[in-house]
Short mmCIF file of C-alpha atoms in Angstrom, two decimals:
data_model
loop_
_atom_site.label_atom_id
_atom_site.label_comp_id
_atom_site.label_asym_id
_atom_site.label_seq_id
_atom_site.Cartn_x
_atom_site.Cartn_y
_atom_site.Cartn_z
CA UNK A 1 -13.65 -3.45 17.75
CA UNK A 2 -16.89 -2.93 19.64
CA UNK A 3 -15.52 -2.51 23.14
CA UNK A 4 -14.25 0.68 24.71
CA UNK A 5 -15.72 2.75 21.92
CA UNK A 6 -17.51 6.04 22.65
CA UNK A 7 -20.61 5.62 24.81
CA UNK A 8 -23.91 4.56 23.33
CA UNK A 9 -27.28 5.80 24.41
CA UNK A 10 -30.04 3.44 25.49
CA UNK A 11 -31.30 1.45 22.55
CA UNK A 12 -28.92 3.24 20.21
CA UNK A 13 -27.01 1.20 17.61
CA UNK A 14 -24.57 3.95 16.66
CA UNK A 15 -21.23 5.20 17.81
CA UNK A 16 -21.65 8.61 19.44
CA UNK A 17 -18.66 10.86 19.23
CA UNK A 18 -17.61 14.46 19.05
CA UNK A 19 -16.57 15.24 15.50
CA UNK A 20 -13.74 17.29 14.10
CA UNK A 21 -13.74 19.64 11.10
CA UNK A 22 -11.04 17.39 9.61
CA UNK A 23 -13.75 14.87 8.78
CA UNK A 24 -15.63 16.43 5.89
CA UNK A 25 -19.20 15.41 6.77
CA UNK A 26 -18.82 15.66 10.55
CA UNK A 27 -21.10 17.49 12.93
CA UNK A 28 -21.24 17.79 16.67
CA UNK A 29 -22.06 14.47 18.38
CA UNK A 30 -21.74 12.70 15.06
CA UNK A 31 -23.25 9.22 14.97
CA UNK A 32 -21.50 6.47 13.03
CA UNK A 33 -23.78 3.43 12.63
CA UNK A 34 -21.95 0.20 13.28
CA UNK A 35 -23.38 -1.15 10.03
CA UNK A 36 -21.33 1.46 8.15
CA UNK A 37 -18.10 0.34 9.82
CA UNK A 38 -18.75 -3.36 9.30
CA UNK A 39 -19.85 -2.87 5.68
CA UNK A 40 -16.77 -0.78 4.96
CA UNK A 41 -14.45 -3.41 6.49
CA UNK A 42 -16.14 -6.20 4.52
CA UNK A 43 -14.79 -4.62 1.32
CA UNK A 44 -11.27 -5.28 2.66
CA UNK A 45 -12.31 -8.84 3.53
CA UNK A 46 -13.49 -9.35 -0.04
CA UNK A 47 -10.49 -7.58 -1.56
CA UNK A 48 -8.24 -10.18 0.04
CA UNK A 49 -9.25 -12.49 -2.81
CA UNK A 50 -7.31 -10.36 -5.29
CA UNK A 51 -4.43 -9.59 -2.92
CA UNK A 52 -3.82 -12.98 -1.36
CA UNK A 53 -5.09 -15.42 -3.99
CA UNK A 54 -4.49 -13.69 -7.31
CA UNK A 55 -1.36 -11.54 -6.91
CA UNK A 56 0.54 -13.22 -4.05
CA UNK A 57 0.12 -16.92 -3.30
CA UNK A 58 -1.88 -18.72 -6.00
CA UNK A 59 -2.49 -17.30 -9.49
CA UNK A 60 0.83 -15.52 -10.05
CA UNK A 61 2.63 -18.65 -8.75
CA UNK A 62 0.60 -20.61 -11.30
CA UNK A 63 1.66 -18.21 -14.09
CA UNK A 64 5.35 -18.77 -13.34
CA UNK A 65 5.05 -22.55 -13.01
CA UNK A 66 6.28 -25.28 -15.36
CA UNK A 67 2.88 -25.36 -17.08
CA UNK A 68 3.86 -22.21 -18.99
CA UNK A 69 7.32 -23.48 -19.96
CA UNK A 70 7.71 -25.19 -23.34
CA UNK A 71 6.95 -28.94 -22.90
CA UNK A 72 10.20 -29.92 -24.60
CA UNK A 73 12.22 -27.91 -22.05
CA UNK A 74 10.31 -29.49 -19.15
CA UNK A 75 10.74 -33.00 -20.61
CA UNK A 76 14.49 -32.50 -21.09
CA UNK A 77 14.85 -31.28 -17.51
CA UNK A 78 12.92 -34.26 -16.12
CA UNK A 79 15.03 -36.67 -18.16
CA UNK A 80 18.34 -35.20 -17.00
CA UNK A 81 19.85 -37.00 -14.01
CA UNK A 82 21.93 -34.19 -12.53
CA UNK A 83 20.52 -30.92 -11.29
CA UNK A 84 23.36 -28.84 -12.73
CA UNK A 85 23.16 -29.96 -16.34
CA UNK A 86 22.27 -27.88 -19.40
CA UNK A 87 18.61 -28.98 -19.39
CA UNK A 88 18.14 -27.72 -15.84
CA UNK A 89 19.86 -24.47 -16.77
CA UNK A 90 17.53 -24.07 -19.77
CA UNK A 91 14.52 -24.71 -17.56
CA UNK A 92 15.67 -22.19 -14.95
CA UNK A 93 16.20 -19.63 -17.70
CA UNK A 94 12.67 -20.26 -19.02
CA UNK A 95 11.16 -19.76 -15.55
CA UNK A 96 13.19 -16.57 -15.19
CA UNK A 97 11.66 -15.28 -18.42
CA UNK A 98 8.19 -15.96 -17.02
CA UNK A 99 9.01 -14.14 -13.78
CA UNK A 100 10.45 -11.23 -15.69
CA UNK A 101 7.40 -11.03 -17.97
CA UNK A 102 5.06 -11.01 -15.00
CA UNK A 103 7.17 -8.35 -13.28
CA UNK A 104 7.04 -6.14 -16.39
CA UNK A 105 3.26 -6.46 -16.54
CA UNK A 106 2.81 -5.54 -12.89
CA UNK A 107 5.38 -2.76 -13.25
CA UNK A 108 3.50 -1.19 -16.18
CA UNK A 109 0.30 -1.42 -14.14
CA UNK A 110 2.08 0.42 -11.32
CA UNK A 111 3.11 3.22 -13.66
CA UNK A 112 -0.48 3.60 -14.88
CA UNK A 113 -1.73 3.78 -11.29
CA UNK A 114 0.92 6.36 -10.39
CA UNK A 115 -0.17 8.55 -13.30
CA UNK A 116 -3.93 8.44 -12.86
CA UNK A 117 -4.66 7.73 -9.17
CA UNK A 118 -4.45 11.29 -7.80
CA UNK A 119 -6.43 12.80 -10.68
CA UNK A 120 -9.20 10.22 -10.38
CA UNK A 121 -9.28 10.71 -6.62
CA UNK A 122 -9.49 14.47 -7.10
CA UNK A 123 -12.35 14.12 -9.58
CA UNK A 124 -14.37 11.85 -7.27
CA UNK A 125 -13.92 14.42 -4.47
CA UNK A 126 -15.41 17.10 -6.68
CA UNK A 127 -18.22 15.08 -8.26
CA UNK A 128 -19.51 13.45 -5.09
CA UNK A 129 -19.32 10.02 -6.71
CA UNK A 130 -16.76 8.27 -4.51
CA UNK A 131 -18.95 5.27 -3.78
CA UNK A 132 -20.08 5.01 -7.39
CA UNK A 133 -16.51 4.73 -8.63
CA UNK A 134 -15.63 2.30 -5.86
CA UNK A 135 -18.40 0.11 -7.22
CA UNK A 136 -17.35 0.52 -10.86
CA UNK A 137 -13.67 -0.22 -10.22
CA UNK A 138 -14.47 -3.17 -7.97
CA UNK A 139 -16.81 -4.51 -10.65
CA UNK A 140 -14.01 -4.45 -13.22
CA UNK A 141 -11.76 -6.33 -10.77
CA UNK A 142 -14.45 -8.98 -10.38
CA UNK A 143 -14.86 -9.39 -14.14
CA UNK A 144 -11.10 -9.53 -14.80
CA UNK A 145 -10.60 -12.06 -12.00
CA UNK A 146 -13.34 -14.27 -13.46
CA UNK A 147 -11.74 -14.05 -16.91
CA UNK A 148 -8.60 -15.65 -15.46
CA UNK A 149 -10.51 -18.95 -15.68
CA UNK A 150 -9.70 -18.91 -19.40
CA UNK A 151 -5.92 -18.81 -18.81
CA UNK A 152 -5.19 -22.45 -19.59
CA UNK A 153 -1.90 -23.83 -18.32
CA UNK A 154 0.00 -23.76 -21.63
CA UNK A 155 2.70 -21.30 -22.82
CA UNK A 156 0.41 -19.65 -25.38
CA UNK A 157 -1.86 -18.30 -22.61
CA UNK A 158 0.89 -16.69 -20.54
CA UNK A 159 0.53 -13.19 -22.00
CA UNK A 160 -3.24 -13.29 -21.46
CA UNK A 161 -2.64 -14.16 -17.82
CA UNK A 162 -0.14 -11.32 -17.36
CA UNK A 163 -2.46 -8.84 -19.07
CA UNK A 164 -5.37 -9.80 -16.82
CA UNK A 165 -3.23 -9.52 -13.67
CA UNK A 166 -2.00 -6.10 -14.79
CA UNK A 167 -5.48 -4.80 -15.64
CA UNK A 168 -6.86 -6.15 -12.38
CA UNK A 169 -4.04 -4.48 -10.47
CA UNK A 170 -4.80 -1.08 -11.99
CA UNK A 171 -8.50 -1.19 -11.16
CA UNK A 172 -7.92 -2.71 -7.72
CA UNK A 173 -5.48 0.06 -6.79
CA UNK A 174 -7.87 2.77 -8.02
CA UNK A 175 -10.72 1.15 -6.08
CA UNK A 176 -8.47 1.19 -3.01
CA UNK A 177 -8.04 4.96 -3.39
CA UNK A 178 -11.83 5.39 -3.18
CA UNK A 179 -12.05 2.89 -0.33
CA UNK A 180 -9.31 4.52 1.75
CA UNK A 181 -10.88 7.94 1.24
CA UNK A 182 -14.12 6.60 2.73
CA UNK A 183 -12.34 6.06 6.06
CA UNK A 184 -13.28 9.59 7.17
CA UNK A 185 -16.95 8.81 6.43
CA UNK A 186 -17.07 5.77 8.74
CA UNK A 187 -14.94 7.06 11.62
CA UNK A 188 -14.20 10.11 13.74
CA UNK A 189 -10.93 11.39 15.21
CA UNK A 190 -11.59 9.31 18.33
CA UNK A 191 -12.22 6.04 16.47
CA UNK A 192 -10.25 6.32 13.22
CA UNK A 193 -7.41 4.13 14.50
CA UNK A 194 -9.68 1.29 15.54
CA UNK A 195 -11.79 1.53 12.41
CA UNK A 196 -8.74 1.49 10.14
CA UNK A 197 -7.26 -1.42 12.10
CA UNK A 198 -10.57 -3.23 11.87
CA UNK A 199 -10.48 -2.86 8.08
CA UNK A 200 -6.88 -4.01 7.73
CA UNK A 201 -7.52 -6.91 10.10
CA UNK A 202 -10.59 -7.92 8.12
CA UNK A 203 -8.47 -7.98 4.98
CA UNK A 204 -5.88 -10.27 6.55
CA UNK A 205 -8.49 -12.57 8.09
CA UNK A 206 -10.46 -12.72 4.84
CA UNK A 207 -7.30 -13.81 3.07
CA UNK A 208 -6.74 -16.53 5.66
CA UNK A 209 -10.23 -17.96 5.30
CA UNK A 210 -10.14 -17.97 1.50
CA UNK A 211 -6.61 -19.44 1.36
CA UNK A 212 -7.64 -22.24 3.68
CA UNK A 213 -10.71 -22.98 1.55
CA UNK A 214 -8.91 -23.09 -1.78
CA UNK A 215 -5.70 -24.72 -0.52
CA UNK A 216 -7.30 -27.66 1.23
CA UNK A 217 -10.26 -27.85 -1.13
CA UNK A 218 -8.50 -27.59 -4.50
CA UNK A 219 -4.70 -27.47 -4.20
CA UNK A 220 -3.13 -29.80 -1.61
CA UNK A 221 -2.24 -33.22 -2.96
CA UNK A 222 -3.87 -33.93 -6.30
CA UNK A 223 -6.63 -31.34 -6.66
CA UNK A 224 -7.36 -31.01 -2.95
CA UNK A 225 -10.02 -32.73 -0.89
CA UNK A 226 -12.51 -32.13 -3.71
CA UNK A 227 -10.20 -33.97 -6.16
CA UNK A 228 -10.58 -31.25 -8.77
CA UNK A 229 -8.80 -32.18 -12.04
CA UNK A 230 -5.45 -30.40 -12.39
CA UNK A 231 -4.94 -30.81 -16.15
CA UNK A 232 -4.36 -27.44 -17.78
CA UNK A 233 -4.42 -25.83 -14.33
CA UNK A 234 -8.19 -26.35 -14.02
CA UNK A 235 -8.11 -26.30 -10.23
CA UNK A 236 -6.31 -22.94 -10.19
CA UNK A 237 -8.63 -21.54 -12.86
CA UNK A 238 -11.66 -22.53 -10.78
CA UNK A 239 -10.05 -20.78 -7.82
CA UNK A 240 -10.07 -17.59 -9.91
CA UNK A 241 -13.86 -17.93 -10.25
CA UNK A 242 -14.19 -18.45 -6.50
CA UNK A 243 -12.03 -15.37 -5.88
CA UNK A 244 -14.22 -13.29 -8.21
CA UNK A 245 -17.39 -14.39 -6.42
CA UNK A 246 -15.77 -13.72 -3.03
CA UNK A 247 -14.87 -10.17 -4.04
CA UNK A 248 -18.33 -9.51 -5.47
CA UNK A 249 -20.29 -10.76 -2.47
CA UNK A 250 -18.28 -8.92 0.19
CA UNK A 251 -17.99 -5.65 -1.74
CA UNK A 252 -21.75 -5.15 -1.98
CA UNK A 253 -22.53 -4.15 1.65
CA UNK A 254 -20.52 -0.91 1.56
CA UNK A 255 -22.23 0.10 -1.68
CA UNK A 256 -25.70 -0.32 -0.18
CA UNK A 257 -25.02 0.86 3.37
CA UNK A 258 -22.60 3.81 3.45
CA UNK A 259 -24.11 6.97 1.88
CA UNK A 260 -22.47 8.83 -0.98
CA UNK A 261 -20.49 12.01 -0.25
CA UNK A 262 -21.87 15.38 -1.37
CA UNK A 263 -20.10 17.12 -4.28
CA UNK A 264 -17.22 19.41 -3.32
CA UNK A 265 -18.05 22.80 -4.81
CA UNK A 266 -14.46 23.97 -4.33
CA UNK A 267 -13.16 21.49 -6.91
CA UNK A 268 -13.29 23.03 -10.41
CA UNK A 269 -15.14 21.11 -13.11
CA UNK A 270 -12.61 20.55 -15.89
CA UNK A 271 -11.81 17.86 -18.43
CA UNK A 272 -9.70 14.81 -17.56
CA UNK A 273 -6.39 16.10 -18.92
CA UNK A 274 -6.97 19.59 -17.56
CA UNK A 275 -7.29 17.91 -14.16
CA UNK A 276 -3.51 17.44 -14.13
CA UNK A 277 -3.05 21.20 -14.16
CA UNK A 278 -5.49 21.52 -11.29
CA UNK A 279 -3.63 18.72 -9.50
CA UNK A 280 -0.28 20.50 -9.79
CA UNK A 281 -1.78 23.69 -8.36
CA UNK A 282 -3.46 21.73 -5.58
CA UNK A 283 -0.20 20.00 -4.65
CA UNK A 284 1.45 23.40 -4.42
CA UNK A 285 -1.37 24.60 -2.20
CA UNK A 286 -1.17 21.42 -0.13
CA UNK A 287 2.55 22.09 0.41
CA UNK A 288 1.73 25.58 1.68
CA UNK A 289 -1.33 24.63 3.74
CA UNK A 290 -0.31 21.21 5.04
CA UNK A 291 3.39 20.64 4.47
CA UNK A 292 3.30 17.91 7.08
CA UNK A 293 1.00 15.90 4.82
CA UNK A 294 3.44 16.08 1.91
CA UNK A 295 6.39 15.11 4.12
CA UNK A 296 4.45 12.14 5.42
CA UNK A 297 3.56 11.04 1.88
CA UNK A 298 7.27 10.96 1.04
CA UNK A 299 8.30 9.08 4.19
CA UNK A 300 5.44 6.59 3.96
CA UNK A 301 6.25 5.82 0.33
CA UNK A 302 9.61 4.46 1.47
CA UNK A 303 8.57 2.43 4.46
CA UNK A 304 5.43 1.10 2.73
CA UNK A 305 7.66 -0.25 -0.04
CA UNK A 306 9.63 -2.06 2.65
CA UNK A 307 6.41 -3.41 4.17
CA UNK A 308 5.35 -4.79 0.79
CA UNK A 309 8.82 -6.32 0.44
CA UNK A 310 8.38 -8.28 3.66
CA UNK A 311 5.47 -10.22 2.15
CA UNK A 312 6.69 -10.21 -1.46
CA UNK A 313 10.05 -11.79 -0.65
CA UNK A 314 9.02 -13.68 2.47
CA UNK A 315 7.89 -16.74 0.53
CA UNK A 316 10.90 -16.60 -1.77
CA UNK A 317 13.29 -16.52 1.20
CA UNK A 318 11.37 -19.25 3.02
CA UNK A 319 11.78 -21.60 0.07
CA UNK A 320 15.20 -20.57 -1.25
CA UNK A 321 17.11 -19.89 1.99
CA UNK A 322 15.29 -21.75 4.76
CA UNK A 323 14.30 -24.89 2.83
CA UNK A 324 10.49 -24.66 2.88
CA UNK A 325 8.48 -26.71 0.39
CA UNK A 326 5.77 -25.03 -1.67
CA UNK A 327 3.10 -26.41 0.63
CA UNK A 328 4.97 -25.18 3.70
CA UNK A 329 5.17 -21.72 2.15
CA UNK A 330 1.37 -21.55 1.88
CA UNK A 331 0.95 -22.83 5.44
CA UNK A 332 3.39 -20.16 6.61
CA UNK A 333 1.44 -17.56 4.60
CA UNK A 334 -1.75 -18.52 6.42
CA UNK A 335 -0.01 -18.30 9.80
CA UNK A 336 1.55 -14.96 8.80
CA UNK A 337 -1.86 -13.55 7.90
CA UNK A 338 -3.28 -14.71 11.23
CA UNK A 339 -0.53 -12.95 13.17
CA UNK A 340 -0.73 -9.80 11.05
CA UNK A 341 -4.52 -9.70 11.24
CA UNK A 342 -4.76 -10.11 15.01
CA UNK A 343 -1.96 -7.62 15.71
CA UNK A 344 -3.60 -5.09 13.39
CA UNK A 345 -6.95 -5.39 15.14
CA UNK A 346 -5.30 -4.85 18.52
CA UNK A 347 -3.09 -2.00 17.34
CA UNK A 348 -6.12 0.17 16.52
CA UNK A 349 -6.59 0.86 20.23
CA UNK A 350 -2.97 1.92 20.58
CA UNK A 351 -3.39 4.18 17.55
CA UNK A 352 -6.37 5.98 19.10
CA UNK A 353 -4.65 6.26 22.48
CA UNK A 354 -1.07 7.16 21.57
CA UNK A 355 -1.44 8.36 17.98
CA UNK A 356 -0.51 6.76 14.64
CA UNK A 357 3.06 8.01 14.56
CA UNK A 358 3.94 6.18 17.77
CA UNK A 359 2.49 2.96 16.32
CA UNK A 360 4.38 3.38 13.03
CA UNK A 361 7.72 4.18 14.70
CA UNK A 362 7.39 1.23 17.09
CA UNK A 363 6.39 -1.11 14.27
CA UNK A 364 9.21 -0.04 11.95
CA UNK A 365 11.74 -0.40 14.77
CA UNK A 366 10.43 -3.88 15.52
CA UNK A 367 10.63 -4.80 11.82
CA UNK A 368 14.22 -3.63 11.54
CA UNK A 369 15.31 -5.56 14.63
CA UNK A 370 13.44 -8.71 13.56
CA UNK A 371 14.80 -8.45 10.01
CA UNK A 372 18.36 -8.25 11.26
CA UNK A 373 17.69 -11.26 13.51
CA UNK A 374 16.42 -13.30 10.53
CA UNK A 375 19.55 -12.34 8.59
CA UNK A 376 21.89 -13.37 11.42
CA UNK A 377 20.10 -16.70 11.97
CA UNK A 378 19.76 -17.65 8.28
CA UNK A 379 21.86 -20.79 8.75
CA UNK A 380 19.64 -22.22 11.52
CA UNK A 381 16.98 -23.57 9.17
CA UNK A 382 13.19 -23.45 9.00
CA UNK A 383 12.65 -22.97 12.74
CA UNK A 384 14.52 -19.67 12.70
CA UNK A 385 12.36 -18.36 9.87
CA UNK A 386 9.14 -19.45 11.55
CA UNK A 387 10.04 -17.42 14.62
CA UNK A 388 11.64 -14.42 12.92
CA UNK A 389 9.16 -14.33 10.05
CA UNK A 390 6.13 -14.32 12.32
CA UNK A 391 7.67 -11.59 14.46
CA UNK A 392 8.06 -9.53 11.27
CA UNK A 393 4.39 -10.12 10.44
CA UNK A 394 3.45 -8.98 13.95
CA UNK A 395 4.51 -5.44 13.01
CA UNK A 396 3.55 -5.22 9.32
CA UNK A 397 -0.21 -4.81 9.75
CA UNK A 398 -0.07 -2.17 12.50
CA UNK A 399 2.33 -0.07 10.42
CA UNK A 400 0.06 -0.28 7.37
CA UNK A 401 -3.09 0.57 9.30
CA UNK A 402 -1.53 3.44 11.28
CA UNK A 403 -0.12 4.88 8.07
CA UNK A 404 -3.64 5.17 6.69
CA UNK A 405 -4.99 6.77 9.88
CA UNK A 406 -2.06 9.21 10.04
CA UNK A 407 -2.97 10.44 6.58
CA UNK A 408 -6.67 10.61 7.42
CA UNK A 409 -5.87 12.79 10.45
CA UNK A 410 -3.74 15.31 8.54
CA UNK A 411 -5.66 15.52 5.25
CA UNK A 412 -7.60 18.78 4.67
CA UNK A 413 -11.34 18.17 4.66
CA UNK A 414 -12.89 17.57 1.25
CA UNK A 415 -9.62 16.43 -0.36
CA UNK A 416 -9.48 12.85 0.90
CA UNK A 417 -9.75 11.24 -2.55
CA UNK A 418 -7.04 13.46 -4.01
CA UNK A 419 -4.64 12.93 -1.10
CA UNK A 420 -5.22 9.17 -0.95
CA UNK A 421 -4.63 9.17 -4.71
CA UNK A 422 -1.29 10.83 -4.02
CA UNK A 423 -0.76 8.19 -1.32
CA UNK A 424 -1.13 5.51 -3.99
CA UNK A 425 1.05 7.44 -6.43
CA UNK A 426 3.95 8.05 -4.04
CA UNK A 427 3.89 4.40 -3.04
CA UNK A 428 4.01 3.31 -6.67
CA UNK A 429 6.68 5.87 -7.53
CA UNK A 430 9.24 4.10 -5.34
CA UNK A 431 7.84 0.56 -5.63
CA UNK A 432 10.92 -0.41 -7.63
CA UNK A 433 13.24 0.31 -4.70
CA UNK A 434 12.88 -2.79 -2.51
CA UNK A 435 12.93 -5.27 -5.46
CA UNK A 436 15.92 -3.54 -7.05
CA UNK A 437 17.92 -3.35 -3.84
CA UNK A 438 17.00 -6.96 -3.08
CA UNK A 439 18.46 -8.03 -6.45
CA UNK A 440 21.58 -5.88 -5.96
CA UNK A 441 22.26 -7.19 -2.44
CA UNK A 442 21.80 -10.81 -3.59
CA UNK A 443 24.12 -10.27 -6.55
CA UNK A 444 26.81 -8.57 -4.48
CA UNK A 445 26.50 -10.91 -1.49
CA UNK A 446 26.34 -14.03 -3.63
CA UNK A 447 23.45 -15.58 -1.65
CA UNK A 448 19.72 -14.99 -1.38
CA UNK A 449 19.70 -14.16 2.32
CA UNK A 450 21.63 -10.95 1.69
CA UNK A 451 18.40 -9.58 0.24
CA UNK A 452 17.03 -9.39 3.79
CA UNK A 453 19.37 -6.46 4.42
CA UNK A 454 17.90 -4.65 1.41
CA UNK A 455 14.41 -4.76 2.92
CA UNK A 456 15.77 -3.67 6.30
CA UNK A 457 17.56 -0.74 4.63
CA UNK A 458 14.38 0.50 2.91
CA UNK A 459 12.48 0.30 6.21
CA UNK A 460 15.27 2.18 7.99
CA UNK A 461 15.29 4.97 5.41
CA UNK A 462 11.52 5.32 5.71
CA UNK A 463 11.79 5.46 9.50
CA UNK A 464 14.50 8.12 9.28
CA UNK A 465 12.34 10.30 7.03
CA UNK A 466 9.30 9.82 9.28
CA UNK A 467 10.93 10.91 12.55
CA UNK A 468 10.93 14.69 11.74
CA UNK A 469 7.28 14.60 10.59
CA UNK A 470 4.99 16.12 13.20
CA UNK A 471 2.44 13.76 14.71
CA UNK A 472 -1.20 14.78 14.17
CA UNK A 473 -2.87 16.21 17.26
CA UNK A 474 -5.06 13.67 19.05
CA UNK A 475 -8.68 14.69 19.57
#
């Protein structure tokens, strides 16, 4: 991150670059202190606690575990000798209900985000309170994550757990809108690729470190190396407290280091609901002034849904198709985050040199080829998934990071919050696509591995829509 950046003067601790009017607070020979960049990236490192631990690998897995199934159903299943008997079927049905309930909660949260993200982003642009609202929304995520400690592993606490995950998801996504919009404050056209990649990489690496801590400390075996009691899911509930503290500690630097943006006088001061009318007019103006931005929002919504699908269904496929145990799934997740994090850090240089579109097109092409290879080799066992799955992860991070820098390069100055709000909204608007197609392909094909083709199809559609979009001019 710190090599091959624009030249530094003697004794100077800042990045010296020539700015572009695209970046709202830029001036000639703009100086970006390294402390700003590091502090900004640390928020991503801290946010990995919610992404990796709460919503992906630990807490949501806990919510859909046997602890939340009626004890009588679990006892009948354990007493039944065959795995195809009625007790096993009743247990599988109960777990399916849990998964469906969790999916509904997260889905409702997605709808809320889609409805409010662009308006809130627009209002922070106008008020000059982007950092303030990043702090407020992150604070709510911390509180909600800590409250997950009270979700005891019994069926009566399931709805509380789903509600907390849903609420946390809403505030985390809104905080991400503010965070992404800050990219133009901590970078310039010459460094935006590396800075964005540094942030994404920090998020992946933060997830790795925290997963290693909680897995070996409190999960593996019987309560981990610390031998934490597992009754009522106590070890998992304590992990929620650790995740909350992790998010809090690493979100503070950006709030104290990076300055707040000035108010945007061009944004009209109206009430919350009247902001939707302003938003509609602004989208129309954005279409006229920067049609390329709108086209990219549409294309990226599709391929980003496919990127999310790679991680969402990766663990499911590893266990259901390739025979991984639950512990092996977590070990694979750690390895996957290592690969994705390192490749994302390295891809930032390619982004700044060749442009974000080239990185995205190359990454999506690699994902499609690797996905097809995993599908073809599904009968070869765990080794095939280790190779193919890690190759997939090699391309996921660079595509995510370059997508963010592409948008930063084409967004009109002073409208970053609004456009990144639309970025969140368009992504949420089609977030049903990969899961739905996955279910359809599995149902039609009669086996889980057919779902791989669904993810590949979504990525291919996104790539097809991206190709006509003009690449932003490199500075």
